[in-house]
XYZ file of N, CA and C in Angstrom:
429
model
N 1.175 10.017 2.872
C 0.688 8.751 4.041
C 0.939 8.666 4.982
N 2.382 8.702 5.357
C 2.933 8.948 6.556
C 2.246 9.767 7.694
N 1.890 10.883 7.115
C 1.253 12.226 7.868
C 0.007 11.654 8.439
N -0.684 10.718 7.485
C -1.840 10.403 8.197
C -1.619 9.567 9.357
N -0.596 8.566 9.129
C -0.306 7.531 10.054
C 0.302 8.117 11.168
N 1.033 9.469 11.193
C 1.191 10.141 12.480
C 0.451 10.748 13.028
N -0.587 11.528 12.435
C -1.540 11.785 13.137
C -2.608 11.067 14.044
N -2.682 9.875 13.417
C -3.348 8.811 13.701
C -2.611 7.821 15.053
N -1.353 8.027 15.252
C -0.204 7.708 16.556
C -0.678 8.977 17.615
N -0.703 10.234 16.853
C -0.571 11.212 17.792
C -2.028 11.214 18.622
N -3.222 10.602 17.906
C -4.591 10.855 18.390
C -4.711 9.240 19.282
N -3.564 8.643 19.673
C -3.536 7.294 20.339
C -3.956 5.899 19.720
N -3.521 6.016 18.139
C -4.071 4.577 17.626
C -2.801 4.053 17.328
N -3.217 2.741 16.939
C -1.856 1.896 16.833
C -1.995 2.063 15.033
N -0.597 2.195 14.568
C -0.612 2.126 12.971
C 0.873 1.651 12.608
N 0.558 0.496 11.445
C 1.604 -0.207 10.895
C 1.740 0.446 9.432
N 2.845 0.831 9.137
C 2.950 1.469 7.522
C 4.289 0.180 6.819
N 3.468 -0.061 5.843
C 4.443 -1.387 4.928
C 4.219 -1.202 3.584
N 5.003 -1.504 2.762
C 5.090 -1.493 1.381
C 4.126 -3.009 1.132
N 3.348 -2.962 0.217
C 2.630 -4.331 -0.335
C 3.512 -5.553 -0.326
N 4.653 -5.015 -1.074
C 5.500 -6.380 -1.360
C 6.225 -6.861 -0.169
N 6.540 -6.078 0.808
C 7.232 -6.349 2.035
C 5.961 -7.229 2.936
N 4.932 -6.834 2.882
C 3.695 -7.497 3.570
C 3.653 -8.836 2.945
N 3.199 -8.909 2.025
C 2.792 -9.839 1.024
C 4.132 -11.007 1.121
N 5.064 -10.615 0.797
C 6.449 -11.646 0.978
C 6.591 -12.224 2.430
N 6.291 -11.149 3.314
C 6.377 -11.730 4.751
C 5.605 -12.835 4.904
N 4.387 -12.696 4.374
C 3.160 -13.412 4.717
C 3.390 -15.080 3.917
N 3.991 -14.679 2.533
C 4.079 -15.879 2.233
C 5.376 -16.866 2.410
N 6.135 -16.292 3.234
C 7.470 -16.688 3.572
C 6.720 -17.517 5.047
N 5.989 -17.225 5.312
C 5.762 -18.326 6.677
C 5.439 -19.650 6.533
N 6.411 -20.401 7.518
C 6.211 -21.590 7.636
C 5.389 -22.338 8.491
N 4.201 -22.820 7.778
C 3.114 -23.621 8.800
C 1.943 -22.514 9.137
N 0.905 -23.252 9.444
C -0.311 -22.572 9.598
C -0.052 -21.586 11.011
N 0.364 -21.959 11.935
C 0.607 -21.259 13.242
C 1.282 -20.070 13.081
N 2.263 -20.177 12.388
C 3.449 -18.838 11.725
C 2.515 -17.975 11.001
N 1.643 -18.576 10.082
C 1.009 -17.832 9.055
C -0.159 -17.138 9.921
N -1.219 -17.750 11.092
C -1.961 -17.120 11.638
C -1.452 -16.235 12.653
N -0.144 -16.371 13.120
C 0.453 -15.197 14.096
C 0.658 -13.781 13.203
N 1.371 -14.181 12.289
C 1.704 -12.885 11.003
C 0.135 -12.362 10.605
N -0.577 -12.779 10.228
C -2.179 -12.419 9.758
C -2.429 -11.365 10.972
N -2.271 -12.189 11.877
C -3.111 -11.289 13.397
C -2.206 -10.260 13.516
N -0.840 -9.934 13.160
C -0.038 -9.118 13.345
C -0.136 -7.749 12.357
N -0.720 -8.031 11.006
C -1.146 -7.134 10.238
C -2.755 -6.775 10.580
N -3.381 -7.689 11.150
C -4.786 -7.485 11.184
C -5.280 -6.400 12.244
N -4.416 -6.406 13.572
C -4.791 -5.805 14.875
C -4.584 -4.313 15.149
N -3.732 -3.681 14.285
C -3.653 -2.298 14.555
C -4.692 -1.544 14.076
N -4.860 -0.488 14.569
C -5.719 0.325 14.376
C -5.759 0.797 12.933
N -4.815 1.430 12.710
C -4.720 1.744 10.950
C -3.238 1.074 10.367
N -3.736 0.262 9.143
C -2.874 -0.400 8.592
C -2.586 0.447 6.984
N -1.302 0.796 6.942
C -1.096 1.434 5.389
C -0.503 0.461 4.684
N -1.007 0.446 3.545
C -0.249 -0.437 2.895
C 0.190 0.396 1.505
N 1.582 0.575 1.608
C 1.900 1.549 -0.049
C 2.097 0.587 -0.897
N 2.150 1.177 -2.436
C 2.460 0.734 -3.459
C 1.900 -0.496 -3.844
N 0.713 -0.830 -3.833
C -0.116 -1.713 -4.048
C -0.165 -1.513 -5.545
N 0.078 -2.329 -6.993
C 0.371 -1.867 -8.199
C 1.491 -1.533 -8.742
N 2.295 -1.825 -8.189
C 4.020 -1.302 -8.945
C 4.375 -2.869 -9.187
N 3.984 -3.766 -8.689
C 4.305 -5.168 -9.354
C 3.386 -6.026 -9.524
N 3.506 -7.208 -9.972
C 2.295 -8.166 -10.075
C 2.945 -9.443 -9.064
N 1.663 -9.876 -8.755
C 1.439 -10.807 -7.787
C 0.874 -12.153 -8.163
N 1.228 -13.360 -7.432
C 0.826 -14.576 -7.769
C -0.323 -14.390 -7.023
N -1.240 -15.507 -7.279
C -2.462 -15.864 -6.681
C -2.483 -16.144 -5.141
N -1.210 -16.447 -4.685
C -0.942 -16.997 -3.245
C -1.189 -15.219 -2.393
N -0.336 -14.403 -3.199
C -0.097 -13.231 -2.700
C -1.591 -12.540 -2.964
N -2.269 -12.421 -3.647
C -3.620 -12.183 -3.875
C -4.631 -12.600 -2.763
N -4.567 -13.940 -2.558
C -5.250 -14.490 -1.512
C -4.611 -13.873 0.043
N -3.566 -13.639 0.304
C -2.830 -13.278 1.483
C -3.528 -11.729 1.598
N -3.566 -11.170 0.606
C -4.030 -9.542 0.788
C -5.436 -9.789 0.953
N -6.112 -10.573 0.349
C -8.021 -10.814 0.832
C -7.584 -11.000 2.307
N -7.221 -11.860 2.581
C -7.575 -12.370 4.163
C -7.151 -11.444 4.870
N -6.042 -10.515 4.674
C -5.485 -9.225 5.442
C -6.563 -8.074 5.597
N -7.416 -8.092 4.556
C -8.521 -6.607 4.144
C -9.572 -7.703 4.747
N -10.080 -8.513 4.497
C -11.038 -9.190 5.098
C -11.289 -9.460 6.594
N -10.192 -9.643 7.119
C -10.026 -9.753 8.646
C -10.353 -8.314 9.415
N -9.907 -7.362 8.757
C -9.864 -5.985 8.986
C -11.222 -5.366 8.696
N -11.933 -5.725 7.852
C -13.249 -5.439 7.091
C -14.265 -5.147 8.405
N -14.520 -3.853 8.006
C -15.507 -3.152 9.206
C -15.171 -3.325 10.931
N -13.618 -3.333 11.053
C -13.058 -3.617 12.081
C -12.074 -2.227 12.169
N -11.132 -2.138 11.637
C -10.019 -1.506 11.452
C -9.574 -0.589 10.144
N -9.296 0.515 10.083
C -8.864 1.523 9.144
C -8.067 0.782 8.087
N -8.113 0.731 6.872
C -6.751 0.331 5.892
C -6.713 1.413 4.887
N -5.516 2.118 4.634
C -5.290 2.978 3.974
C -4.266 2.226 2.823
N -5.001 2.169 1.119
C -3.852 1.768 0.550
C -3.407 2.863 -0.633
N -2.394 2.873 -1.040
C -1.702 3.756 -2.204
C -1.768 2.892 -3.062
N -1.967 2.968 -4.068
C -1.741 2.548 -5.820
C -1.413 3.569 -6.755
N -1.162 2.896 -7.911
C -0.933 3.825 -9.104
C -1.746 3.155 -10.050
N -2.641 2.410 -9.728
C -3.430 1.897 -10.749
C -5.060 1.954 -10.365
N -5.769 1.965 -11.404
C -7.110 2.216 -10.903
C -7.554 0.623 -10.683
N -8.630 0.390 -9.999
C -9.319 -0.743 -9.794
C -9.576 -1.465 -10.874
N -9.992 -1.280 -11.784
C -10.300 -1.838 -13.022
C -8.775 -2.322 -13.976
N -7.606 -1.970 -13.258
C -6.636 -2.745 -13.473
C -5.708 -3.663 -12.343
N -6.526 -3.826 -11.481
C -6.252 -4.738 -10.388
C -5.996 -6.189 -11.048
N -6.526 -6.634 -12.067
C -6.649 -7.639 -12.673
C -5.218 -8.192 -12.820
N -4.510 -7.119 -13.797
C -3.445 -7.100 -13.985
C -2.288 -7.057 -12.556
N -2.478 -6.578 -11.721
C -1.463 -6.839 -10.646
C -1.761 -8.001 -9.984
N -2.914 -8.780 -9.829
C -3.231 -10.047 -9.356
C -3.553 -11.016 -10.634
N -3.100 -11.128 -11.977
C -3.583 -11.894 -12.603
C -3.842 -13.462 -12.231
N -5.320 -13.664 -12.780
C -5.908 -14.864 -12.881
C -6.248 -15.205 -11.460
N -6.068 -13.797 -10.155
C -6.652 -14.472 -9.113
C -7.951 -14.099 -8.919
N -9.024 -15.229 -8.388
C -9.944 -15.259 -8.088
C -10.879 -14.221 -7.253
N -10.109 -13.638 -6.290
C -10.377 -13.050 -5.070
C -10.823 -11.837 -5.704
N -9.894 -11.026 -6.794
C -9.724 -9.323 -6.946
C -11.010 -8.964 -6.497
N -12.115 -9.339 -7.348
C -13.851 -8.412 -7.319
C -14.215 -8.430 -5.786
N -13.821 -9.541 -4.951
C -14.056 -9.553 -3.508
C -12.997 -8.503 -2.609
N -12.074 -8.810 -3.213
C -10.812 -7.770 -2.572
C -11.175 -6.366 -2.641
N -11.478 -5.810 -3.907
C -11.964 -4.424 -4.131
C -13.330 -4.319 -3.436
N -14.356 -5.180 -3.486
C -15.100 -4.960 -2.925
C -15.163 -4.741 -1.369
N -14.444 -5.078 -0.810
C -14.159 -5.156 0.701
C -13.921 -3.725 0.752
N -12.577 -2.898 -0.186
C -11.677 -1.950 0.043
C -12.954 -0.745 -0.191
N -13.594 -0.770 -0.879
C -14.605 0.274 -1.529
C -15.664 0.253 -0.534
N -15.945 -0.597 0.122
C -17.107 -0.506 1.029
C -16.627 0.558 2.319
N -17.535 1.395 2.592
C -17.554 2.059 3.522
C -16.124 3.153 3.444
N -15.930 3.408 2.119
C -14.534 3.960 2.073
C -14.298 5.111 1.332
N -13.559 5.750 1.482
C -13.377 7.162 0.830
C -12.220 6.773 -0.421
N -12.537 6.847 -1.726
C -11.596 6.981 -2.899
C -11.141 8.229 -3.067
N -9.885 8.500 -3.046
C -9.364 9.717 -3.295
C -8.132 9.611 -4.696
N -8.693 10.094 -5.773
C -7.899 10.046 -6.798
C -6.978 11.320 -7.067
N -5.525 10.770 -7.086
C -4.768 11.890 -7.111
C -4.096 12.317 -8.409
N -4.427 13.333 -9.211
C -3.858 13.422 -10.547
C -2.992 14.493 -10.607
N -2.011 14.335 -11.279
C -0.975 15.282 -11.701
C 0.855 14.945 -11.756
N 1.234 15.763 -11.781
C 2.874 15.140 -12.112
C 3.157 14.599 -10.303
N 3.914 13.737 -11.013
C 4.985 13.007 -9.642
C 5.785 14.157 -8.983
N 5.554 14.334 -7.572
C 6.730 15.347 -6.961
C 7.981 14.952 -6.881
N 8.515 13.610 -7.021
C 9.408 13.254 -7.103
C 10.281 13.614 -8.395
N 9.335 13.268 -9.628
C 9.896 14.180 -10.667
C 9.895 15.267 -11.035
N 9.354 15.950 -10.551
C 9.641 17.906 -10.468
C 10.616 17.713 -9.792
N 10.933 17.669 -8.552
C 11.879 17.814 -7.761
C 13.097 17.200 -8.341
N 13.565 16.081 -8.781
C 14.462 15.710 -10.054
C 14.559 16.868 -10.803
N 13.659 16.957 -11.613
C 13.693 18.255 -12.725
C 14.510 19.660 -12.183
N 13.718 20.121 -11.033
C 14.316 20.923 -10.507
C 15.499 21.350 -9.651
N 16.164 20.216 -9.206
C 17.455 19.955 -8.976
C 18.557 19.701 -10.431
N 17.726 18.908 -11.354
C 18.761 19.250 -12.327
C 18.923 20.475 -13.052
N 17.992 21.236 -12.851
C 18.050 22.551 -13.567
C 18.700 23.636 -12.602
N 18.740 23.368 -11.331
C 19.706 24.046 -10.261
C 20.965 23.668 -10.508
N 21.386 22.634 -10.795
C 22.691 22.048 -10.945
C 23.150 22.633 -12.101
N 22.416 22.999 -13.514
C 22.472 23.144 -14.577
C 23.224 24.656 -14.454
N 22.543 25.170 -13.531
C 22.482 26.754 -13.436
C 24.026 27.142 -12.623
N 24.047 26.060 -11.615
C 25.364 26.416 -10.903
C 26.546 26.231 -12.030
N 26.452 25.198 -12.715
C 27.315 24.825 -13.431
C 27.720 26.048 -14.795
N 26.754 26.387 -15.241
C 27.134 27.573 -16.420
C 27.751 28.725 -15.516
N 27.151 29.148 -13.832
C 27.757 29.978 -13.220
C 29.205 29.969 -13.304
N 29.458 28.886 -12.994
C 31.115 28.574 -12.397
C 31.885 28.428 -13.815
N 31.246 28.266 -14.960
C 32.234 28.387 -16.358
C 32.199 29.447 -17.004
N 31.264 30.502 -16.455
C 31.397 31.681 -16.985
C 32.130 32.755 -16.317
Protein backbone atom coordinates (compact mmCIF):
# COMPACT_ATOMS: atom_id res chain seq x y z
CA UNK A 1 0.00 0.00 0.00
CA UNK A 2 2.90 2.31 0.58
CA UNK A 3 3.79 1.97 -3.11
CA UNK A 4 0.35 3.36 -4.02
CA UNK A 5 1.00 6.28 -1.68
CA UNK A 6 4.46 6.81 -3.12
CA UNK A 7 3.09 6.88 -6.68
CA UNK A 8 0.42 9.40 -5.64
CA UNK A 9 3.08 11.65 -4.08
CA UNK A 10 5.20 11.38 -7.23
CA UNK A 11 2.18 12.62 -9.19
CA UNK A 12 1.84 15.66 -6.93
CA UNK A 13 -0.88 14.47 -4.57
CA UNK A 14 -0.85 14.78 -0.80
CA UNK A 15 -0.87 11.44 1.02
CA UNK A 16 -1.28 10.45 4.64
CA UNK A 17 -0.56 6.89 5.74
CA UNK A 18 -1.73 5.80 9.20
CA UNK A 19 -2.90 2.72 11.02
CA UNK A 20 -6.53 2.60 12.03
CA UNK A 21 -5.54 2.35 15.69
CA UNK A 22 -3.26 5.41 15.56
CA UNK A 23 -5.81 7.55 13.73
CA UNK A 24 -8.80 6.56 15.85
CA UNK A 25 -6.93 6.85 19.14
CA UNK A 26 -5.59 10.25 18.04
CA UNK A 27 -9.09 11.47 17.26
CA UNK A 28 -10.59 10.04 20.44
CA UNK A 29 -7.89 11.73 22.55
CA UNK A 30 -8.75 15.24 21.36
CA UNK A 31 -10.00 17.50 24.13
CA UNK A 32 -12.79 19.78 23.07
CA UNK A 33 -14.76 20.34 19.89
CA UNK A 34 -12.26 22.71 18.29
CA UNK A 35 -9.33 20.32 18.71
CA UNK A 36 -11.39 17.45 17.32
CA UNK A 37 -12.53 19.57 14.35
CA UNK A 38 -8.89 20.41 13.53
CA UNK A 39 -7.82 16.75 13.67
CA UNK A 40 -10.80 15.67 11.57
CA UNK A 41 -9.79 18.31 9.01
CA UNK A 42 -6.20 17.00 9.11
CA UNK A 43 -7.33 13.50 8.12
CA UNK A 44 -9.95 14.75 5.68
CA UNK A 45 -7.98 17.18 3.52
CA UNK A 46 -5.25 15.00 1.98
CA UNK A 47 -5.78 13.79 -1.56
CA UNK A 48 -5.20 10.18 -0.49
CA UNK A 49 -5.68 8.79 3.00
CA UNK A 50 -4.36 5.26 3.53
CA UNK A 51 -5.77 3.61 6.65
CA UNK A 52 -3.95 0.39 7.42
CA UNK A 53 -5.07 -2.55 9.56
CA UNK A 54 -8.80 -1.98 10.03
CA UNK A 55 -10.03 -5.17 11.63
CA UNK A 56 -7.03 -6.26 13.67
CA UNK A 57 -8.53 -4.72 16.79
CA UNK A 58 -12.07 -4.15 18.00
CA UNK A 59 -13.19 -0.59 18.58
CA UNK A 60 -15.78 1.23 20.64
CA UNK A 61 -18.84 2.99 19.26
CA UNK A 62 -16.95 6.27 19.64
CA UNK A 63 -14.14 5.00 17.41
CA UNK A 64 -16.67 3.74 14.86
CA UNK A 65 -18.37 7.14 14.82
CA UNK A 66 -15.01 8.87 14.32
CA UNK A 67 -14.09 6.59 11.42
CA UNK A 68 -17.51 7.21 9.90
CA UNK A 69 -16.97 10.96 10.26
CA UNK A 70 -13.63 10.74 8.41
CA UNK A 71 -15.07 8.58 5.63
CA UNK A 72 -18.14 10.77 5.34
CA UNK A 73 -16.05 13.96 5.08
CA UNK A 74 -13.89 12.37 2.36
CA UNK A 75 -16.82 10.72 0.55
CA UNK A 76 -16.90 11.71 -3.14
CA UNK A 77 -14.16 14.30 -2.54
CA UNK A 78 -10.86 12.53 -1.83
CA UNK A 79 -9.54 9.00 -2.22
CA UNK A 80 -9.36 6.64 0.72
CA UNK A 81 -7.55 3.32 0.69
CA UNK A 82 -8.25 0.89 3.51
CA UNK A 83 -6.50 -2.38 4.26
CA UNK A 84 -8.33 -4.96 6.33
CA UNK A 85 -8.06 -8.61 7.16
CA UNK A 86 -11.84 -8.89 7.57
CA UNK A 87 -14.63 -9.05 5.00
CA UNK A 88 -17.25 -6.34 5.40
CA UNK A 89 -19.67 -8.97 6.71
CA UNK A 90 -17.46 -9.19 9.83
CA UNK A 91 -17.15 -5.46 10.50
CA UNK A 92 -19.84 -5.74 13.15
CA UNK A 93 -17.23 -7.70 15.11
CA UNK A 94 -14.69 -4.91 14.61
CA UNK A 95 -17.18 -2.25 15.67
CA UNK A 96 -19.59 -4.13 17.96
CA UNK A 97 -22.91 -2.41 18.60
CA UNK A 98 -22.00 0.56 16.39
CA UNK A 99 -25.04 1.89 14.56
CA UNK A 100 -22.99 3.45 11.77
CA UNK A 101 -21.33 0.28 10.39
CA UNK A 102 -23.76 -0.19 7.48
CA UNK A 103 -23.50 3.50 6.51
CA UNK A 104 -19.72 3.37 6.85
CA UNK A 105 -19.42 0.37 4.53
CA UNK A 106 -21.95 1.89 2.13
CA UNK A 107 -19.79 5.00 1.67
CA UNK A 108 -16.59 2.99 1.44
CA UNK A 109 -17.77 0.71 -1.36
CA UNK A 110 -19.64 3.34 -3.40
CA UNK A 111 -17.39 4.37 -6.33
CA UNK A 112 -14.75 1.92 -5.05
CA UNK A 113 -12.65 -0.92 -6.28
CA UNK A 114 -12.64 -3.70 -3.70
CA UNK A 115 -9.65 -5.97 -4.14
CA UNK A 116 -9.60 -9.22 -2.22
CA UNK A 117 -6.10 -10.61 -1.90
CA UNK A 118 -6.01 -14.27 -1.08
CA UNK A 119 -3.01 -16.34 -0.28
CA UNK A 120 -0.39 -16.87 2.33
CA UNK A 121 1.07 -14.02 4.30
CA UNK A 122 4.32 -12.82 2.78
CA UNK A 123 5.63 -12.25 6.31
CA UNK A 124 4.94 -15.87 7.24
CA UNK A 125 6.57 -17.08 4.02
CA UNK A 126 9.61 -14.89 4.69
CA UNK A 127 9.89 -16.14 8.28
CA UNK A 128 9.69 -19.76 7.13
CA UNK A 129 12.35 -19.18 4.48
CA UNK A 130 14.62 -17.52 7.04
CA UNK A 131 14.10 -20.37 9.51
CA UNK A 132 14.87 -22.88 6.80
CA UNK A 133 18.01 -20.95 5.81
CA UNK A 134 19.15 -20.79 9.45
CA UNK A 135 18.56 -24.53 9.74
CA UNK A 136 20.72 -25.19 6.70
CA UNK A 137 23.49 -22.98 8.02
CA UNK A 138 23.43 -24.67 11.40
CA UNK A 139 23.48 -28.12 9.82
CA UNK A 140 26.35 -27.05 7.58
CA UNK A 141 28.40 -25.83 10.54
CA UNK A 142 27.86 -28.93 12.63
CA UNK A 143 28.78 -31.42 9.95
